Coordinates of C-alpha atoms in Angstrom, one line a residue:
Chain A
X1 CA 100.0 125.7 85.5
X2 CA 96.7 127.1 86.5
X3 CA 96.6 131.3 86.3
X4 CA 96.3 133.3 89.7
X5 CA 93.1 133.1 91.5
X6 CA 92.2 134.3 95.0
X7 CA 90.0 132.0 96.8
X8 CA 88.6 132.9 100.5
X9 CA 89.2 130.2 102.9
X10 CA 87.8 130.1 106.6
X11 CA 90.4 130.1 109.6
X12 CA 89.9 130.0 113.1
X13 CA 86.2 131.4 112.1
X14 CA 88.1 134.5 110.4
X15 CA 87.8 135.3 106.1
X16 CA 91.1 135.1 104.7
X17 CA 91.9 135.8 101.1
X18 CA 94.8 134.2 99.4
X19 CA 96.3 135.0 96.4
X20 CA 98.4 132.4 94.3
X21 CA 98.5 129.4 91.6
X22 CA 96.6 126.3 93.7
X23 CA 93.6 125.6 93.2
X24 CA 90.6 126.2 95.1
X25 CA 89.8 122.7 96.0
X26 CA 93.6 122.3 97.5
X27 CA 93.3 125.6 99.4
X28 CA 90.3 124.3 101.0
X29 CA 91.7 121.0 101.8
X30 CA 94.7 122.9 103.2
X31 CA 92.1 125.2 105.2
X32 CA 90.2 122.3 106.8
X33 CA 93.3 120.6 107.9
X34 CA 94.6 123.5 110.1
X35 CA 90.5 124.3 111.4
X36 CA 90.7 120.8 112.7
X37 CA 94.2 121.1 114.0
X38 CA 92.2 124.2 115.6
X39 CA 89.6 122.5 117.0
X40 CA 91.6 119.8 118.4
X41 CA 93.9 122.3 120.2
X42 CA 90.3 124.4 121.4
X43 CA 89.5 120.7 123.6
X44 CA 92.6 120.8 125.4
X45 CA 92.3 122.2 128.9
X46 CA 93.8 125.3 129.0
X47 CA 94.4 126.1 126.0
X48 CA 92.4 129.0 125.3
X49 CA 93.5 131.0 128.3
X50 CA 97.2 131.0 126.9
X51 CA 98.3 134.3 125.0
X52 CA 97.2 134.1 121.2
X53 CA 101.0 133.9 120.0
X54 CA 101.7 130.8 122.2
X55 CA 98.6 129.5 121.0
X56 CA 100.4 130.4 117.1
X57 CA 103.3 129.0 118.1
X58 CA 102.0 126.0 120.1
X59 CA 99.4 125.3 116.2
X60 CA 102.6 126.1 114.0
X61 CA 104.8 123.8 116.0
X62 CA 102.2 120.7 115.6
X63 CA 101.8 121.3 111.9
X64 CA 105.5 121.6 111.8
X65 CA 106.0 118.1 113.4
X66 CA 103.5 116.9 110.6
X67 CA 105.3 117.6 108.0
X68 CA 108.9 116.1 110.0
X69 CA 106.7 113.1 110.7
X70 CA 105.7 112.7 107.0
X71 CA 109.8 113.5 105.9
X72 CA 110.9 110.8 107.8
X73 CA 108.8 108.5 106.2
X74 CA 109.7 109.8 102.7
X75 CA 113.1 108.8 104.5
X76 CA 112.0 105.3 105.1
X77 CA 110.6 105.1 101.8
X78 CA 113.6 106.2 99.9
X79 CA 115.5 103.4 101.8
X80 CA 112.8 100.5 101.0
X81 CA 112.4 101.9 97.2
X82 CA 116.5 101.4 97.0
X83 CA 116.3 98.0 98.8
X84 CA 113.7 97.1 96.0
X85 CA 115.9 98.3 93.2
X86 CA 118.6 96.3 94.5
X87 CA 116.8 93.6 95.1
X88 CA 115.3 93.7 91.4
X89 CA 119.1 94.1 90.1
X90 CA 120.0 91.1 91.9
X91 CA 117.2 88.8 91.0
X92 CA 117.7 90.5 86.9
X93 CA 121.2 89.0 86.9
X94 CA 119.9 85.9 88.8
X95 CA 117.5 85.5 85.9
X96 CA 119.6 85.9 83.0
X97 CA 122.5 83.8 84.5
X98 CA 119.9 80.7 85.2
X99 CA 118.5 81.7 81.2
X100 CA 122.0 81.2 80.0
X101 CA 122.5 78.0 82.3
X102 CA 119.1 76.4 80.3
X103 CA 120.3 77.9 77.1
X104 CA 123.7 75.8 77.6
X105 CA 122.0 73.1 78.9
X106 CA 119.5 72.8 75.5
X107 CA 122.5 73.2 73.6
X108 CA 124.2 70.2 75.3
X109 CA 121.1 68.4 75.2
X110 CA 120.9 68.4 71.2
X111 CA 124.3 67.6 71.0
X112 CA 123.9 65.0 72.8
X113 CA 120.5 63.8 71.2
X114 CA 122.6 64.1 67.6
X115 CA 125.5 61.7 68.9
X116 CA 122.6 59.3 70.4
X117 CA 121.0 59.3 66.9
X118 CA 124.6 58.8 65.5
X119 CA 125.2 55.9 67.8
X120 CA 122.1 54.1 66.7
X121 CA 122.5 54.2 63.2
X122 CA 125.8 52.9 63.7
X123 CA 124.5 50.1 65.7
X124 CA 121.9 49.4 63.1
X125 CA 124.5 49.0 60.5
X126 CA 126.9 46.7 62.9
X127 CA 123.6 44.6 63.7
X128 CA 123.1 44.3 59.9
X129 CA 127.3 43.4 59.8
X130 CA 127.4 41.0 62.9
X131 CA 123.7 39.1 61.0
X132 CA 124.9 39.2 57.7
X133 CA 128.4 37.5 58.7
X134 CA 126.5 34.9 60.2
X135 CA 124.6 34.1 57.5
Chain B
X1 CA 110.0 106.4 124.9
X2 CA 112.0 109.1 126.6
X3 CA 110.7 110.4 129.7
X4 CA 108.5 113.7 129.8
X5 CA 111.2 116.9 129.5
X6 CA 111.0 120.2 129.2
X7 CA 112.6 122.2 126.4
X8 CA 113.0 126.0 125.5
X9 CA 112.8 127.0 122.3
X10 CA 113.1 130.5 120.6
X11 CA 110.9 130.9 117.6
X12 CA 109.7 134.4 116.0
X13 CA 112.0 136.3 118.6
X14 CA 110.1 134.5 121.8
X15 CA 111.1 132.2 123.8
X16 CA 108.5 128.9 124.7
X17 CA 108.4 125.8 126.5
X18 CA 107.5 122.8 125.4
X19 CA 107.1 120.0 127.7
X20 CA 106.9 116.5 126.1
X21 CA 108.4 113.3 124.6
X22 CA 110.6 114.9 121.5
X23 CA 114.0 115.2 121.9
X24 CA 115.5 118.7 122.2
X25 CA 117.1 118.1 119.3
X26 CA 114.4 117.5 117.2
X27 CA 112.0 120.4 118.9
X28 CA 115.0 122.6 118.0
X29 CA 114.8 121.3 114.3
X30 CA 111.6 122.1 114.1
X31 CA 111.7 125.8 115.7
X32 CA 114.7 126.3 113.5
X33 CA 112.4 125.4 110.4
X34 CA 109.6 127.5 111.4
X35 CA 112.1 130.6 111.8
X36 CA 113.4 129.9 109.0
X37 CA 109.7 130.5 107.6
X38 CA 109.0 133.6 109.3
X39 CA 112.3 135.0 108.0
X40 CA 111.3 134.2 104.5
X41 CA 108.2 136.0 105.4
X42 CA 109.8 139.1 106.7
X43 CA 112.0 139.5 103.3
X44 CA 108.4 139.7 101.6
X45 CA 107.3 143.4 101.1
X46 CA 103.8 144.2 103.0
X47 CA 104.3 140.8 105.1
X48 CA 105.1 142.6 108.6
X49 CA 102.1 144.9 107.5
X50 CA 99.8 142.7 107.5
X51 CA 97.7 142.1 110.9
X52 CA 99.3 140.0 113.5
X53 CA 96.7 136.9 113.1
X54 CA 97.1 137.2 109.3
X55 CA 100.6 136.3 109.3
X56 CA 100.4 133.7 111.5
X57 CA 97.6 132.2 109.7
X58 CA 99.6 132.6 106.1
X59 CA 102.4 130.9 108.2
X60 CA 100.8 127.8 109.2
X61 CA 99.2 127.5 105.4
X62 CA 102.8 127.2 104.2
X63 CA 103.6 124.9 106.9
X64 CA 100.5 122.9 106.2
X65 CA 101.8 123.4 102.5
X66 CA 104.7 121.4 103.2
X67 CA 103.3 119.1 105.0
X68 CA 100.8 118.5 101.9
X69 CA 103.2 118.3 99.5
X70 CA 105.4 115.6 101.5
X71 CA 102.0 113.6 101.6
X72 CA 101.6 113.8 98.0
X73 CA 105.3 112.4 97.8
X74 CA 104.6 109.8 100.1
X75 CA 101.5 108.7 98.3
X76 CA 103.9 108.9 94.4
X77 CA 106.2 106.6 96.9
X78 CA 103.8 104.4 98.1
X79 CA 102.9 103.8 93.9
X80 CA 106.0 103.3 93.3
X81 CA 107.0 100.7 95.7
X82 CA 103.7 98.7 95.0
X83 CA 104.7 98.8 91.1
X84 CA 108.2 97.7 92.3
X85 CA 106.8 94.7 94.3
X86 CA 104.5 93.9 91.7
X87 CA 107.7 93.8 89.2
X88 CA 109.8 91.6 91.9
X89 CA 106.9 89.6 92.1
X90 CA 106.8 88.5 88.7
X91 CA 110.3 88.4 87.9
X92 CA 110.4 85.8 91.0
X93 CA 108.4 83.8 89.4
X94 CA 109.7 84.0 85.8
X95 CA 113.0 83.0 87.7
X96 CA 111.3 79.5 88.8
X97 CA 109.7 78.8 86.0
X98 CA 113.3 79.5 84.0
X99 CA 114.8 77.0 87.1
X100 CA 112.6 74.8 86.7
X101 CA 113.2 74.6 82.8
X102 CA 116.4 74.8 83.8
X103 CA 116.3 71.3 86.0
X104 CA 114.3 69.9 83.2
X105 CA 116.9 70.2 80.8
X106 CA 119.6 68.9 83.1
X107 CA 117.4 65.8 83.6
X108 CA 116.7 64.8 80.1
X109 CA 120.9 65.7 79.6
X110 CA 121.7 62.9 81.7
X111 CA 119.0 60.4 80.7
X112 CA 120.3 61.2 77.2
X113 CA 124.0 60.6 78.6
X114 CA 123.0 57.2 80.0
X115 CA 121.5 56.5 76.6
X116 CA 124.4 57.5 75.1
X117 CA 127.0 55.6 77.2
X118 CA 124.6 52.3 76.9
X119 CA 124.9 52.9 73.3
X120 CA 128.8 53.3 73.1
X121 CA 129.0 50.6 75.0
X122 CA 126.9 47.9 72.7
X123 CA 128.7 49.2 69.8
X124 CA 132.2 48.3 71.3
X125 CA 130.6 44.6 71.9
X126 CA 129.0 44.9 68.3
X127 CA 132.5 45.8 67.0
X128 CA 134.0 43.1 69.1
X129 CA 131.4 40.6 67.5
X130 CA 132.3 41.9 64.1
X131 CA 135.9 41.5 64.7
X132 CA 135.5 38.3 65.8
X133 CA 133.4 36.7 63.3
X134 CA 136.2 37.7 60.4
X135 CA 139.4 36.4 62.2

C-alpha cells in the first residue's frame, strides 16, 4: 500500500485537502466526477436558488443512486458469472462422458478389428482345406 | 415506468422531497445509506468541526468512493465473464470435435461388425464345404 499523502483537489471551485492512502491520480478522478455531477446540477432551472444543504443533499442523493445503480449490476453480474460456472460444469461432464463414450467405442473397435483379422486367417486356412481336398 | 411521485425522506436530521420515478422504497434505501455515512462521520473526532461545506464535500468523496470502487468490481466482473465465455467457447467446441470422433468411431464399429458377420458367415459355408468334402 502506498504511504499517506495529502493531495488538493478542486470542488465546487473551493481547495480541499485530503489526507489518506489513494493516490493522487484516483483522488482526481474522484474530484472531476462529482465537479461534473456539479455542473450538471448548476444547468438545471432552479437549482441554484435552493438552500445549499438541499443542494448537498439533492448532489449526495444522485451520487448515492450511482453507486445502487452500479450494485445492482454487480448483482446481475454475480448471477450471469454463476450461470457461466454452471453452464461450464455441465458442458465439463458433457465432455468427459462423450470422451469415455469414444474411449469405449475405440476399445470395441480393436476388439472387433482383432476378431475380423482372426476370421480371415481362419478363412485363409479353410480356403487352403476346402482347395486342397479337391485336389 | 411508475408514474411521477412524490416521496419524503429524512437524511442528516432534515426532511426533503423528492419528486420522481424511484420507488419509495428504494429513495428510502438510499437516504438510509447516506445517514448511515453521516453517522460514521459524526463518530470521527474533528468531523462536526470542520466547516459545513467541508463535510459535505468529504461526504460525497466517500459516496463517489463507493461508487468507484463498485465500478472497478464491475469492470474485474466484466473480465471475468469474457474469460468465462472464452473458456465455454472452447470447451464447446472441443465437445464437437470429441462428438464427432465420437460418431466416427461408432461408424467404422459397425462397418467392422458388418465385416465381421460377412466373415462368420463364409466361414460357416467354408466349414460346411469342408465337412462335406470328407463324408
Amino acid at each position: 500500500m502506498a504511504s499517506k499523502t495529502d493531495t488538493e483537489v478542486i470542488i465546487g471551485g473551493k481547495v480541499f485537502t485530503l489526507s489518506g492512502y489513494e493516490s493522487e491520480e484516483y483522488l482526481q478522478k474522484v474530484a472531476s466526477y462529482i465537479n461534473n455531477k456539479i455542473a450538471e446540477y448548476n444547468k438545471i432551472d432552479g437549482f441554484k436558488r435552493q438552500p445549499v444543504d438541499t443542494q448537498n443533499v439533492l448532489l449526495q442523493l444522485n451520487i448515492a443512486d450511482d453507486y445502487f445503480k452500479a450494485k445492482k449490476q454487480i448483482e446481475i453480474m454475480e448471477e450471469q458469472i454463476s450461470e457461466k460456472e454452471k453452464e461450464l460444469y455441465d458442458i465439463k461432464h458433457e465432455l468427459i462422458a462423450t470422451q469415455m463414450k469414444f474411449e469405449n467405442s475405440e476399445k470395441n473397435g480393436k476388439s472387433l478389428q482383432t476378431k475380423l483379422d482372426e476370421s480371415s486367417k481362419k478363412i485363409i486356412q479353410l480356403e487352403a482345406q476346402v482347395k486342397g481336398t479337391k485336389k
